[in-house]
């Protein structure tokens, strides 16, 4: 079942996504939440931090797992996803450090993939998994490929992803070319998925992913097979192609 929510602005999309996430945590205070990075969820994290500050939400017993990390970046690196999470959410709320899980970018990568999978096995099914979408349809760091990876994997980033992510680094040369990513099979085990997309740049890929051919060349297209509850929150520019080709999705 897919539910589409079209928000009037990027800020509003972040607020709606935060409300959905908060609702899951209020119902289950020790929820296991799956978190994502990238520029898209920054607003959502800021709303969650606001809710905590206003005394409306506590992360005291919440557990979190992140999707991915750059190979080679320690958590102290400003562009590491560990640092991103700390800056955008963890340091602003009462979540316990020992309950926050992110793959290590500096451990031996093969051993780390194995460790992360065992951890995911132990933690059980994610209550709600947040996802962004890359311009080439990647989810987490699962790049277009000939197959859908099941478990946590080491990935070589495509040139287009390195290029897209270079905006956060001082130069393109500094962008890691590899990452460790939760596999698609693992992502699909979540009880619920919240896909967040904003901006006109995501409009085409969002439509192709959710209505086009299901193929590992567009990793997010696997979401069409997802058995749980999928909520797509997008602002109007990101929803534009879907709304023009499938105008009845919001009814
Ligand atoms: C990164 C992350 C993804 C994210 C994607 C989109 O490469 N690994 O989890 O969804 O890029 O990022 P943005 O939200 O900045 O467009």
mmCIF file of C-alpha atoms and ligand atoms in Angstrom:
data_model
loop_
_atom_site.group_PDB
_atom_site.id
_atom_site.type_symbol
_atom_site.label_atom_id
_atom_site.label_comp_id
_atom_site.label_asym_id
_atom_site.label_seq_id
_atom_site.Cartn_x
_atom_site.Cartn_y
_atom_site.Cartn_z
ATOM 1 C CA UNK A 1 0.000 0.000 0.000
ATOM 2 C CA UNK A 2 1.444 3.391 -0.993
ATOM 3 C CA UNK A 3 0.210 6.636 0.472
ATOM 4 C CA UNK A 4 1.287 9.871 -1.241
ATOM 5 C CA UNK A 5 1.417 13.135 0.652
ATOM 6 C CA UNK A 6 2.113 16.246 -1.374
ATOM 7 C CA UNK A 7 3.400 19.070 0.804
ATOM 8 C CA UNK A 8 3.193 22.727 -0.180
ATOM 9 C CA UNK A 9 6.868 23.398 0.478
ATOM 10 C CA UNK A 10 10.103 21.710 1.395
ATOM 11 C CA UNK A 11 9.714 22.905 4.986
ATOM 12 C CA UNK A 12 6.209 21.521 5.133
ATOM 13 C CA UNK A 13 7.442 18.157 3.784
ATOM 14 C CA UNK A 14 9.963 18.051 6.641
ATOM 15 C CA UNK A 15 7.254 18.876 9.161
ATOM 16 C CA UNK A 16 4.897 16.197 7.851
ATOM 17 C CA UNK A 17 7.697 13.618 7.863
ATOM 18 C CA UNK A 18 8.646 14.582 11.426
ATOM 19 C CA UNK A 19 5.008 14.159 12.529
ATOM 20 C CA UNK A 20 4.910 10.662 11.018
ATOM 21 C CA UNK A 21 8.163 9.695 12.714
ATOM 22 C CA UNK A 22 7.036 11.227 16.037
ATOM 23 C CA UNK A 23 3.761 9.319 15.933
ATOM 24 C CA UNK A 24 5.643 6.023 15.632
ATOM 25 C CA UNK A 25 7.819 6.967 18.631
ATOM 26 C CA UNK A 26 4.833 8.051 20.735
ATOM 27 C CA UNK A 27 3.087 4.751 20.090
ATOM 28 C CA UNK A 28 6.253 2.794 20.781
ATOM 29 C CA UNK A 29 8.728 4.766 22.943
ATOM 30 C CA UNK A 30 11.473 2.178 22.340
ATOM 31 C CA UNK A 31 10.875 2.135 18.580
ATOM 32 C CA UNK A 32 13.678 1.078 16.279
ATOM 33 C CA UNK A 33 13.909 3.853 13.711
ATOM 34 C CA UNK A 34 15.889 3.658 10.479
ATOM 35 C CA UNK A 35 17.598 6.938 9.657
ATOM 36 C CA UNK A 36 18.981 8.468 6.486
ATOM 37 C CA UNK A 37 21.307 11.306 5.620
ATOM 38 C CA UNK A 38 21.553 13.724 2.696
ATOM 39 C CA UNK A 39 20.186 17.240 2.476
ATOM 40 C CA UNK A 40 16.544 16.166 2.177
ATOM 41 C CA UNK A 41 15.866 15.045 5.793
ATOM 42 C CA UNK A 42 17.625 18.000 7.477
ATOM 43 C CA UNK A 43 14.324 19.866 7.937
ATOM 44 C CA UNK A 44 12.679 16.783 9.344
ATOM 45 C CA UNK A 45 15.446 16.350 11.911
ATOM 46 C CA UNK A 46 15.172 19.954 12.918
ATOM 47 C CA UNK A 47 11.422 19.550 13.536
ATOM 48 C CA UNK A 48 12.083 16.423 15.614
ATOM 49 C CA UNK A 49 14.612 18.373 17.704
ATOM 50 C CA UNK A 50 12.025 21.156 18.151
ATOM 51 C CA UNK A 51 9.456 18.617 19.357
ATOM 52 C CA UNK A 52 11.966 17.295 21.886
ATOM 53 C CA UNK A 53 12.787 20.824 23.115
ATOM 54 C CA UNK A 54 9.086 21.583 23.458
ATOM 55 C CA UNK A 55 8.695 18.488 25.641
ATOM 56 C CA UNK A 56 6.438 16.822 23.062
ATOM 57 C CA UNK A 57 8.694 13.891 22.245
ATOM 58 C CA UNK A 58 11.372 11.843 23.955
ATOM 59 C CA UNK A 59 14.047 9.672 22.384
ATOM 60 C CA UNK A 60 15.130 8.262 25.769
ATOM 61 C CA UNK A 61 14.392 4.664 24.789
ATOM 62 C CA UNK A 62 14.477 5.050 21.011
ATOM 63 C CA UNK A 63 16.970 2.938 19.089
ATOM 64 C CA UNK A 64 18.272 3.928 15.690
ATOM 65 C CA UNK A 65 20.072 2.353 12.771
ATOM 66 C CA UNK A 66 21.533 4.359 9.937
ATOM 67 C CA UNK A 67 21.643 3.238 6.355
ATOM 68 C CA UNK A 68 25.179 3.987 5.342
ATOM 69 C CA UNK A 69 28.577 5.572 5.824
ATOM 70 C CA UNK A 70 31.469 6.611 3.605
ATOM 71 C CA UNK A 71 34.385 4.189 3.620
ATOM 72 C CA UNK A 72 37.460 5.909 5.028
ATOM 73 C CA UNK A 73 35.781 8.683 7.005
ATOM 74 C CA UNK A 74 36.046 8.545 10.794
ATOM 75 C CA UNK A 75 33.042 9.791 12.834
ATOM 76 C CA UNK A 76 34.994 12.964 13.606
ATOM 77 C CA UNK A 77 35.159 13.916 9.913
ATOM 78 C CA UNK A 78 32.652 16.705 9.237
ATOM 79 C CA UNK A 79 31.329 14.927 6.145
ATOM 80 C CA UNK A 80 30.928 11.535 7.785
ATOM 81 C CA UNK A 81 27.358 10.422 8.239
ATOM 82 C CA UNK A 82 28.092 9.805 11.926
ATOM 83 C CA UNK A 83 28.947 13.488 12.247
ATOM 84 C CA UNK A 84 25.893 14.461 10.181
ATOM 85 C CA UNK A 85 23.598 12.536 12.535
ATOM 86 C CA UNK A 86 25.169 14.041 15.611
ATOM 87 C CA UNK A 87 24.927 17.589 14.201
ATOM 88 C CA UNK A 88 21.402 17.284 12.856
ATOM 89 C CA UNK A 89 19.675 15.131 15.448
ATOM 90 C CA UNK A 90 21.517 13.150 18.098
ATOM 91 C CA UNK A 91 23.182 16.061 19.913
ATOM 92 C CA UNK A 92 19.840 17.907 20.090
ATOM 93 C CA UNK A 93 17.704 15.181 21.659
ATOM 94 C CA UNK A 94 17.861 12.730 24.577
ATOM 95 C CA UNK A 95 18.701 9.639 22.513
ATOM 96 C CA UNK A 96 21.377 7.487 24.154
ATOM 97 C CA UNK A 97 24.657 7.162 22.258
ATOM 98 C CA UNK A 98 24.720 3.405 22.822
ATOM 99 C CA UNK A 99 21.348 3.115 21.068
ATOM 100 C CA UNK A 100 22.525 4.850 17.876
ATOM 101 C CA UNK A 101 24.010 2.562 15.245
ATOM 102 C CA UNK A 102 25.872 3.645 12.119
ATOM 103 C CA UNK A 103 28.218 1.491 10.063
ATOM 104 C CA UNK A 104 31.854 2.315 10.725
ATOM 105 C CA UNK A 105 33.711 3.815 7.789
ATOM 106 C CA UNK A 106 37.102 3.006 9.220
ATOM 107 C CA UNK A 107 36.755 -0.615 10.363
ATOM 108 C CA UNK A 108 37.748 -3.439 8.009
ATOM 109 C CA UNK A 109 34.890 -3.125 5.513
ATOM 110 C CA UNK A 110 34.064 -6.796 4.985
ATOM 111 C CA UNK A 111 34.068 -7.467 8.723
ATOM 112 C CA UNK A 112 31.962 -4.340 9.280
ATOM 113 C CA UNK A 113 29.327 -5.484 6.757
ATOM 114 C CA UNK A 114 29.107 -8.767 8.637
ATOM 115 C CA UNK A 115 28.967 -7.045 12.036
ATOM 116 C CA UNK A 116 26.220 -4.671 10.860
ATOM 117 C CA UNK A 117 24.089 -7.524 9.542
ATOM 118 C CA UNK A 118 24.413 -9.415 12.832
ATOM 119 C CA UNK A 119 23.466 -6.220 14.669
ATOM 120 C CA UNK A 120 20.409 -5.778 12.429
ATOM 121 C CA UNK A 121 19.460 -9.410 13.100
ATOM 122 C CA UNK A 122 19.700 -8.781 16.829
ATOM 123 C CA UNK A 123 17.754 -5.532 16.777
ATOM 124 C CA UNK A 124 14.898 -7.036 14.772
ATOM 125 C CA UNK A 125 12.587 -5.292 12.307
ATOM 126 C CA UNK A 126 12.814 -1.541 11.967
ATOM 127 C CA UNK A 127 9.526 0.138 12.940
ATOM 128 C CA UNK A 128 9.906 2.931 10.416
ATOM 129 C CA UNK A 129 12.667 3.395 7.869
ATOM 130 C CA UNK A 130 13.303 6.848 6.476
ATOM 131 C CA UNK A 131 14.641 6.937 2.918
ATOM 132 C CA UNK A 132 15.778 9.656 0.569
ATOM 133 C CA UNK A 133 16.335 9.007 -3.102
ATOM 134 C CA UNK A 134 19.400 9.752 -5.204
ATOM 135 C CA UNK A 135 19.086 11.353 -8.642
ATOM 136 C CA UNK A 136 19.932 7.993 -10.194
ATOM 137 C CA UNK A 137 17.373 6.175 -8.045
ATOM 138 C CA UNK A 138 19.754 4.984 -5.366
ATOM 139 C CA UNK A 139 18.448 4.269 -1.898
ATOM 140 C CA UNK A 140 20.945 4.356 0.971
ATOM 141 C CA UNK A 141 24.083 3.895 -1.134
ATOM 142 C CA UNK A 142 22.702 1.057 -3.241
ATOM 143 C CA UNK A 143 23.712 2.303 -6.659
ATOM 144 C CA UNK A 144 22.229 1.162 -9.997
ATOM 145 C CA UNK A 145 23.499 -2.356 -10.562
ATOM 146 C CA UNK A 146 22.662 -5.667 -12.165
ATOM 147 C CA UNK A 147 21.062 -6.991 -8.962
ATOM 148 C CA UNK A 148 19.466 -5.786 -5.741
ATOM 149 C CA UNK A 149 21.923 -6.402 -2.882
ATOM 150 C CA UNK A 150 20.297 -8.185 0.041
ATOM 151 C CA UNK A 151 22.709 -7.626 2.927
ATOM 152 C CA UNK A 152 25.022 -4.840 4.016
ATOM 153 C CA UNK A 153 27.543 -4.253 1.235
ATOM 154 C CA UNK A 154 30.613 -2.342 0.245
ATOM 155 C CA UNK A 155 29.683 -0.133 -2.707
ATOM 156 C CA UNK A 156 31.664 1.758 -5.297
ATOM 157 C CA UNK A 157 29.905 5.086 -5.763
ATOM 158 C CA UNK A 158 29.000 6.075 -9.298
ATOM 159 C CA UNK A 159 30.559 9.179 -10.803
ATOM 160 C CA UNK A 160 27.181 10.903 -10.709
ATOM 161 C CA UNK A 161 26.800 10.259 -6.962
ATOM 162 C CA UNK A 162 30.355 11.424 -6.250
ATOM 163 C CA UNK A 163 29.574 14.517 -8.306
ATOM 164 C CA UNK A 164 26.237 15.126 -6.544
ATOM 165 C CA UNK A 165 27.789 14.712 -3.097
ATOM 166 C CA UNK A 166 30.855 16.806 -3.907
ATOM 167 C CA UNK A 167 28.801 19.900 -3.034
ATOM 168 C CA UNK A 168 29.399 19.073 0.619
ATOM 169 C CA UNK A 169 33.170 18.698 0.272
ATOM 170 C CA UNK A 170 35.870 21.287 -0.394
ATOM 171 C CA UNK A 171 36.711 19.565 -3.670
ATOM 172 C CA UNK A 172 35.558 16.580 -5.723
ATOM 173 C CA UNK A 173 38.834 14.780 -4.963
ATOM 174 C CA UNK A 174 37.938 14.641 -1.298
ATOM 175 C CA UNK A 175 34.677 12.746 -1.848
ATOM 176 C CA UNK A 176 35.093 9.096 -0.870
ATOM 177 C CA UNK A 177 34.521 6.739 -3.785
ATOM 178 C CA UNK A 178 33.268 3.876 -1.652
ATOM 179 C CA UNK A 179 30.641 3.432 0.997
ATOM 180 C CA UNK A 180 29.183 0.789 3.226
ATOM 181 C CA UNK A 181 25.453 0.471 2.781
ATOM 182 C CA UNK A 182 22.588 -1.486 4.223
ATOM 183 C CA UNK A 183 21.409 -3.773 1.423
ATOM 184 C CA UNK A 184 18.023 -3.488 -0.219
ATOM 185 C CA UNK A 185 16.830 -6.794 1.238
ATOM 186 C CA UNK A 186 17.481 -5.438 4.718
ATOM 187 C CA UNK A 187 15.769 -2.139 3.974
ATOM 188 C CA UNK A 188 12.638 -3.930 2.782
ATOM 189 C CA UNK A 189 12.330 -5.788 6.086
ATOM 190 C CA UNK A 190 11.180 -2.580 7.786
ATOM 191 C CA UNK A 191 7.575 -2.586 8.987
ATOM 192 C CA UNK A 192 7.024 0.808 7.449
ATOM 193 C CA UNK A 193 8.945 3.024 5.005
ATOM 194 C CA UNK A 194 8.830 6.800 4.765
ATOM 195 C CA UNK A 195 10.276 8.047 1.478
ATOM 196 C CA UNK A 196 11.023 11.744 1.529
ATOM 197 C CA UNK A 197 11.828 13.723 -1.617
ATOM 198 C CA UNK A 198 12.010 17.431 -2.282
ATOM 199 C CA UNK A 199 12.840 19.667 -5.202
ATOM 200 C CA UNK A 200 12.200 19.512 -8.949
ATOM 201 C CA UNK A 201 15.456 17.606 -9.435
ATOM 202 C CA UNK A 202 13.816 14.535 -7.896
ATOM 203 C CA UNK A 203 10.572 14.689 -9.885
ATOM 204 C CA UNK A 204 11.576 12.390 -12.771
ATOM 205 C CA UNK A 205 13.331 9.766 -10.717
ATOM 206 C CA UNK A 206 10.531 9.657 -8.154
ATOM 207 C CA UNK A 207 8.026 8.866 -10.910
ATOM 208 C CA UNK A 208 10.308 6.295 -12.554
ATOM 209 C CA UNK A 209 11.002 4.611 -9.234
ATOM 210 C CA UNK A 210 7.389 4.320 -8.158
ATOM 211 C CA UNK A 211 5.664 3.765 -11.512
ATOM 212 C CA UNK A 212 8.353 2.620 -13.933
ATOM 213 C CA UNK A 213 9.880 -0.756 -14.634
ATOM 214 C CA UNK A 214 11.163 -2.593 -11.570
ATOM 215 C CA UNK A 215 14.864 -2.978 -12.235
ATOM 216 C CA UNK A 216 18.123 -2.876 -10.256
ATOM 217 C CA UNK A 217 19.145 -0.125 -12.691
ATOM 218 C CA UNK A 218 16.737 2.016 -10.619
ATOM 219 C CA UNK A 219 17.281 0.610 -7.120
ATOM 220 C CA UNK A 220 14.325 2.486 -5.578
ATOM 221 C CA UNK A 221 11.974 0.749 -8.041
ATOM 222 C CA UNK A 222 12.082 -2.273 -5.713
ATOM 223 C CA UNK A 223 9.786 -0.263 -3.440
ATOM 224 C CA UNK A 224 6.952 -1.270 -5.787
ATOM 225 C CA UNK A 225 7.358 -4.786 -4.383
ATOM 226 C CA UNK A 226 7.426 -3.605 -0.788
ATOM 227 C CA UNK A 227 4.862 -5.431 1.301
ATOM 228 C CA UNK A 228 4.647 -3.003 4.232
ATOM 229 C CA UNK A 229 3.169 0.471 4.482
ATOM 230 C CA UNK A 230 4.992 2.922 2.207
ATOM 231 C CA UNK A 231 4.376 6.637 2.730
ATOM 232 C CA UNK A 232 5.819 9.022 0.156
ATOM 233 C CA UNK A 233 6.134 12.592 1.379
ATOM 234 C CA UNK A 234 7.223 15.037 -1.302
ATOM 235 C CA UNK A 235 6.937 18.720 -1.945
ATOM 236 C CA UNK A 236 5.060 19.932 -5.017
ATOM 237 C CA UNK A 237 8.131 20.231 -7.317
ATOM 238 C CA UNK A 238 9.241 16.677 -6.484
ATOM 239 C CA UNK A 239 5.692 15.389 -7.008
ATOM 240 C CA UNK A 240 5.178 17.269 -10.289
ATOM 241 C CA UNK A 241 5.855 14.425 -12.733
ATOM 242 C CA UNK A 242 3.819 11.935 -10.685
ATOM 243 C CA UNK A 243 0.929 14.397 -10.493
ATOM 244 C CA UNK A 244 0.972 15.054 -14.225
ATOM 245 C CA UNK A 245 1.116 11.379 -15.207
ATOM 246 C CA UNK A 246 -0.912 9.836 -12.379
ATOM 247 C CA UNK A 247 -3.203 12.627 -11.137
ATOM 248 C CA UNK A 248 -5.345 10.284 -9.040
ATOM 249 C CA UNK A 249 -2.574 9.298 -6.588
ATOM 250 C CA UNK A 250 -3.669 11.833 -4.011
ATOM 251 C CA UNK A 251 -7.285 10.728 -3.904
HETATM 252 C C1 LIG B 1 23.157 10.187 -0.399
HETATM 253 C C2 LIG B 1 22.659 9.198 0.688
HETATM 254 C C3 LIG B 1 21.242 8.779 0.476
HETATM 255 C C4 LIG B 1 20.395 9.992 0.138
HETATM 256 C C5 LIG B 1 20.835 10.556 -1.181
HETATM 257 C C6 LIG B 1 20.077 11.797 -1.593
HETATM 258 O O1 LIG B 1 24.037 9.684 -1.325
HETATM 259 N N1 LIG B 1 23.493 8.047 0.832
HETATM 260 O O2 LIG B 1 20.753 8.115 1.645
HETATM 261 O O3 LIG B 1 19.053 9.626 0.054
HETATM 262 O O4 LIG B 1 22.211 10.820 -1.194
HETATM 263 O O5 LIG B 1 20.628 12.916 -1.006
HETATM 264 P P1 LIG B 1 19.973 14.342 -0.977
HETATM 265 O O6 LIG B 1 18.884 14.267 0.034
HETATM 266 O O7 LIG B 1 21.071 15.259 -0.550
HETATM 267 O O8 LIG B 1 19.474 14.620 -2.348
#
